[in-house]
Coordinates of C-alpha atoms (C1' of nucleotides) in Angstrom, one line a residue:
Chain I
M16 CA -3.0 3.8 1.0
A17 CA -5.7 6.4 0.9
D18 CA -7.5 4.8 -2.0
S19 CA -7.2 1.2 -0.7
I20 CA -10.9 1.3 -0.1
L21 CA -11.4 1.6 -3.8
V22 CA -9.0 -1.2 -4.6
Q23 CA -10.9 -3.4 -2.2
L24 CA -14.2 -2.5 -3.8
R25 CA -12.9 -3.2 -7.2
K26 CA -11.8 -6.6 -6.1
G27 CA -15.3 -7.4 -5.3
A28 CA -17.0 -5.8 -8.2
L29 CA -14.6 -6.1 -11.2
D30 CA -15.9 -9.5 -12.3
L31 CA -19.4 -8.1 -12.1
C32 CA -18.4 -5.2 -14.3
V33 CA -16.8 -7.4 -16.9
L34 CA -19.8 -9.6 -17.0
A35 CA -22.1 -6.6 -17.2
V36 CA -20.2 -5.3 -20.3
L37 CA -20.4 -8.7 -21.9
S38 CA -24.0 -9.1 -21.2
K39 CA -24.6 -6.4 -23.7
G40 CA -22.9 -8.5 -26.4
E41 CA -19.5 -9.9 -27.2
N42 CA -16.6 -7.6 -27.0
Y43 CA -12.8 -7.7 -27.1
G44 CA -10.3 -7.3 -24.2
Y45 CA -8.9 -4.0 -25.0
E46 CA -12.3 -2.4 -25.5
I47 CA -13.6 -3.9 -22.2
A48 CA -10.5 -2.7 -20.5
S49 CA -10.9 0.8 -21.9
R50 CA -14.4 1.1 -20.7
L51 CA -13.6 -0.1 -17.2
V52 CA -10.5 2.1 -17.0
A53 CA -12.8 5.0 -17.6
A54 CA -15.7 3.8 -15.5
V55 CA -14.1 2.5 -12.4
G56 CA -10.4 3.3 -12.7
M57 CA -9.2 -0.2 -13.4
G58 CA -5.6 -0.7 -14.6
E59 CA -5.4 -1.7 -18.2
G60 CA -3.2 -4.8 -17.7
T61 CA -5.7 -6.1 -15.2
I62 CA -8.1 -7.3 -17.8
Y63 CA -6.0 -10.1 -19.3
P64 CA -5.5 -12.3 -16.2
L65 CA -9.1 -11.6 -15.3
M66 CA -10.3 -12.8 -18.7
R67 CA -8.1 -15.9 -18.5
R68 CA -9.6 -16.7 -15.2
M69 CA -13.1 -16.3 -16.5
Q70 CA -12.3 -18.5 -19.5
N71 CA -10.9 -21.2 -17.2
D72 CA -14.0 -21.0 -15.1
G73 CA -16.2 -21.5 -18.2
L74 CA -17.8 -18.1 -17.9
V75 CA -16.8 -16.8 -21.3
A76 CA -15.9 -18.3 -24.7
T77 CA -13.6 -16.6 -27.2
R78 CA -12.9 -16.1 -30.9
L79 CA -10.3 -14.2 -32.8
V80 CA -11.3 -11.6 -35.4
E81 CA -9.0 -9.8 -37.8
S82 CA -8.8 -6.1 -37.3
S83 CA -8.1 -3.5 -39.9
S84 CA -6.7 -1.1 -37.4
G85 CA -4.1 -3.3 -35.5
P86 CA -3.6 -6.8 -34.3
P87 CA -6.4 -9.3 -34.3
R88 CA -8.9 -8.9 -31.5
K89 CA -9.9 -11.6 -29.1
Y90 CA -13.6 -11.4 -28.7
Y91 CA -15.2 -12.7 -25.5
R92 CA -18.9 -13.7 -25.1
L93 CA -20.8 -15.0 -22.1
T94 CA -21.5 -18.7 -21.9
P95 CA -24.9 -19.7 -20.3
L96 CA -22.9 -20.3 -17.1
G97 CA -21.4 -16.9 -17.4
Q98 CA -24.9 -15.4 -17.8
S99 CA -26.2 -17.1 -14.7
V100 CA -23.2 -16.2 -12.7
F101 CA -23.7 -12.6 -13.8
E102 CA -27.2 -12.6 -12.6
A103 CA -26.2 -14.1 -9.3
H104 CA -23.4 -11.6 -8.7
R105 CA -25.7 -8.8 -9.8
R106 CA -28.2 -9.8 -7.1
D107 CA -25.5 -10.0 -4.5
W108 CA -24.2 -6.6 -5.5
Q109 CA -27.6 -5.0 -5.4
S110 CA -28.5 -6.4 -2.0
F111 CA -25.2 -5.5 -0.5
T112 CA -25.1 -2.0 -1.8
G113 CA -28.7 -1.6 -0.8
A114 CA -27.9 -2.5 2.7
V115 CA -25.0 -0.1 2.9
D116 CA -27.0 2.7 1.3
T117 CA -29.7 2.1 3.9
L118 CA -27.1 2.5 6.6
L119 CA -25.9 5.7 5.0
E120 CA -29.3 7.2 4.4
D121 CA -30.9 7.6 7.8
L122 CA -28.5 10.2 9.1
P123 CA -29.7 13.1 11.2
Chain Y
M17 CA -15.8 -19.6 -2.7
A18 CA -19.2 -18.7 -4.1
D19 CA -19.7 -15.8 -1.7
S20 CA -16.2 -14.5 -2.1
I21 CA -17.6 -11.5 -3.9
L22 CA -19.5 -10.5 -0.8
V23 CA -16.4 -11.0 1.4
Q24 CA -14.5 -8.8 -1.0
L25 CA -17.1 -6.1 -1.0
R26 CA -17.3 -6.1 2.8
K27 CA -13.5 -5.7 2.9
G28 CA -13.9 -2.4 1.1
A29 CA -17.0 -1.2 2.8
L30 CA -16.9 -2.4 6.4
D31 CA -15.0 0.6 7.6
L32 CA -17.5 2.8 6.0
C33 CA -20.3 1.0 7.7
V34 CA -18.8 1.4 11.1
L35 CA -18.1 5.0 10.5
A36 CA -21.7 5.5 9.3
V37 CA -23.1 3.9 12.5
L38 CA -20.9 6.1 14.6
S39 CA -21.8 9.2 12.7
K40 CA -25.2 8.9 14.3
G41 CA -23.7 9.0 17.8
E42 CA -21.4 7.1 20.0
N43 CA -22.0 3.4 20.4
Y44 CA -20.4 0.3 21.8
G45 CA -18.8 -2.6 20.0
Y46 CA -21.3 -5.3 20.6
E47 CA -24.2 -3.1 19.4
I48 CA -22.3 -1.9 16.3
A49 CA -21.4 -5.5 15.6
S50 CA -25.0 -6.6 16.0
R51 CA -26.2 -4.1 13.6
L52 CA -23.7 -4.9 11.0
V53 CA -24.2 -8.6 11.4
A54 CA -27.8 -8.0 10.6
A55 CA -27.2 -5.4 7.9
V56 CA -24.4 -6.8 5.8
G57 CA -23.6 -10.3 7.2
M58 CA -20.5 -9.4 9.0
G59 CA -19.0 -11.9 11.5
E60 CA -19.4 -10.8 15.1
G61 CA -15.7 -11.2 16.0
T62 CA -14.7 -9.0 13.1
I63 CA -15.6 -5.8 14.9
Y64 CA -12.9 -5.8 17.6
P65 CA -9.8 -5.9 15.4
L66 CA -11.5 -3.4 13.2
M67 CA -12.2 -1.0 16.1
R68 CA -8.7 -1.4 17.3
R69 CA -7.4 -0.4 13.9
M70 CA -9.6 2.6 13.8
Q71 CA -8.5 3.6 17.3
N72 CA -4.8 3.3 16.3
D73 CA -5.5 5.4 13.2
G74 CA -7.1 8.1 15.4
L75 CA -10.6 7.8 13.9
V76 CA -12.3 7.0 17.1
A77 CA -12.0 7.6 20.8
T78 CA -13.3 5.4 23.5
R79 CA -14.7 5.4 27.0
L80 CA -15.9 2.6 29.3
V81 CA -19.4 2.7 30.7
E82 CA -20.8 0.4 33.4
S83 CA -23.7 -1.6 32.2
S84 CA -26.5 -3.0 34.4
S85 CA -27.0 -5.9 32.0
G86 CA -23.5 -7.4 31.7
P87 CA -19.9 -6.4 31.5
P88 CA -18.9 -2.7 31.0
R89 CA -19.4 -1.4 27.5
K90 CA -16.7 0.3 25.5
Y91 CA -18.2 3.2 23.7
Y92 CA -16.6 4.6 20.6
R93 CA -17.1 8.0 19.1
L94 CA -15.8 9.6 16.0
T95 CA -12.9 12.0 16.3
P96 CA -12.9 15.0 13.9
L97 CA -10.4 13.0 11.8
G98 CA -12.9 10.1 11.8
Q99 CA -15.6 12.3 10.7
S100 CA -13.7 13.6 7.7
V101 CA -12.5 10.2 6.8
F102 CA -16.1 9.0 6.9
E103 CA -17.1 11.8 4.5
A104 CA -14.3 11.0 2.1
H105 CA -15.1 7.2 2.1
R106 CA -18.7 8.0 1.7
R107 CA -18.0 10.0 -1.4
D108 CA -15.7 7.2 -2.7
W109 CA -18.4 4.7 -2.1
Q110 CA -21.1 6.7 -3.8
S111 CA -19.0 7.5 -6.9
F112 CA -17.9 3.9 -7.2
T113 CA -21.3 2.3 -6.8
G114 CA -22.7 5.0 -9.1
A115 CA -20.3 4.0 -11.8
V116 CA -21.1 0.3 -11.4
D117 CA -24.8 0.9 -11.3
T118 CA -24.5 2.9 -14.5
L119 CA -22.8 -0.1 -16.1
L120 CA -25.6 -2.4 -14.9
E121 CA -28.4 -0.1 -15.8
D122 CA -28.3 0.3 -19.5
L123 CA -29.0 -3.3 -20.4
P124 CA -31.4 -4.3 -23.1
Chain Z
dA28 C1' 12.0 5.8 -40.6
dC29 C1' 9.5 7.0 -36.8
dA30 C1' 5.9 8.1 -33.7
dG31 C1' 1.7 7.0 -31.8
dG32 C1' -2.3 4.4 -31.2
dT33 C1' -4.3 -0.3 -31.2
dA34 C1' -4.1 -4.8 -29.1
dC35 C1' -2.6 -8.8 -26.6
dC36 C1' 0.0 -10.6 -22.8
dT37 C1' 3.5 -11.6 -18.7
dT38 C1' 5.9 -11.2 -14.5
dG39 C1' 6.7 -9.8 -9.9
dC40 C1' 4.8 -7.5 -6.1
dA41 C1' 2.4 -6.1 -2.4
dT42 C1' -1.2 -6.2 0.5
dA43 C1' -4.2 -7.8 4.7
dA44 C1' -8.6 -8.3 6.5
dG45 C1' -12.5 -11.0 7.4
dC46 C1' -14.0 -15.4 9.3
dA47 C1' -14.6 -19.3 12.4
dG48 C1' -14.1 -20.6 16.7
dG49 C1' -12.9 -20.1 21.3
dT50 C1' -12.1 -17.6 26.0
dA51 C1' -13.7 -15.1 29.9
dG52 C1' -16.5 -12.2 32.9
dC53 C1' -21.0 -10.2 34.2
dT54 C1' -26.1 -10.5 35.0
dT55 C1' -30.7 -12.3 35.2
dG56 C1' -34.0 -15.9 35.3
dT57 C1' -35.4 -20.7 36.7
Chain J
dA30 C1' -26.5 -24.6 40.0
dC31 C1' -27.4 -23.8 35.4
dA32 C1' -28.5 -21.7 31.1
dA33 C1' -28.8 -18.0 28.3
dG34 C1' -27.7 -13.6 26.8
dC35 C1' -24.6 -9.6 27.0
dT36 C1' -19.9 -7.9 26.2
dA37 C1' -15.1 -7.7 25.2
dC38 C1' -11.3 -9.9 23.1
dC39 C1' -7.8 -13.3 20.7
dT40 C1' -5.6 -16.7 17.6
dG41 C1' -4.9 -19.0 13.5
dC42 C1' -6.2 -19.5 8.9
dT43 C1' -7.0 -18.6 4.4
dT44 C1' -7.0 -16.5 0.4
dA45 C1' -6.4 -13.6 -4.4
dT46 C1' -6.4 -10.3 -7.3
dG47 C1' -5.3 -5.8 -8.7
dC48 C1' -1.4 -3.0 -10.0
dA49 C1' 2.8 -1.2 -12.2
dA50 C1' 5.8 -1.9 -15.6
dG51 C1' 7.4 -3.9 -19.4
dG52 C1' 7.2 -6.7 -23.9
dT53 C1' 5.6 -7.9 -28.6
dA54 C1' 3.4 -6.9 -32.8
dC55 C1' 0.4 -4.6 -36.2
dC56 C1' -1.2 -0.5 -38.7
dT57 C1' -1.4 4.4 -40.2
dG58 C1' 0.2 9.0 -40.9
dT59 C1' 4.0 12.1 -41.8

DNA sequence: ACAGGTACCTTGCATAAGCAGGTAGCTTGT
DNA sequence: ACAAGCTACCTGCTTATGCAAGGTACCTGT
């Protein structure tokens, strides 16, 4: 209840976070999840439905790669559509947080 | 659908925005709404259920003041609880946006 | 064998909260 | 009268997506 604000914020920003990670290069689900668990407190299991959605929306493409340290990894990479959606969301994020920060800044 | 990200972000941050406005001094609903409509694209009608929630939660107190330019205004002011909730949400906001911005910053 | 870490995935749940559009009353200007 | 702006408020709608918990399976170290 007390952290519902953070849950709400994540709902708006988690896509953006995943896209941001992938914009640095292809990566696999568990690693993406691990980063976002550390960075923004996302739950680990959250990544898989999210990635499936993105794949259905054509934002990412996948390939399987054998791993020497466990099961095969499913690597995701941004499609051109994913790249442009990332940039659009990024602009939205920046203008929105900019507006809120402005509100917060001019305090007595 | 395309702006759902902004709607989600607002859901997490609108309380904070209202608290931020009130932290500068008491204000009435229509004026708060006007500011936030301009600042973050909130819908005008959104303010009233929001203020009612905050009142029920003990974050704000109200008083009615006659206006010479229309109906009486209902002024809201932060309670001590509202003030501390504001500060807590503000910290949450800053740490969360800081984390996302860090993710966004180190790009090639 | 077993434990622990890596890695993928599923199911069920719980949760509202903002938005659009409309109502109504007051005041001022034409 | 009428319009326009101020001010408060309400109803109905719509919509996901994040989380917790659990499952499966592979690999390594002891």
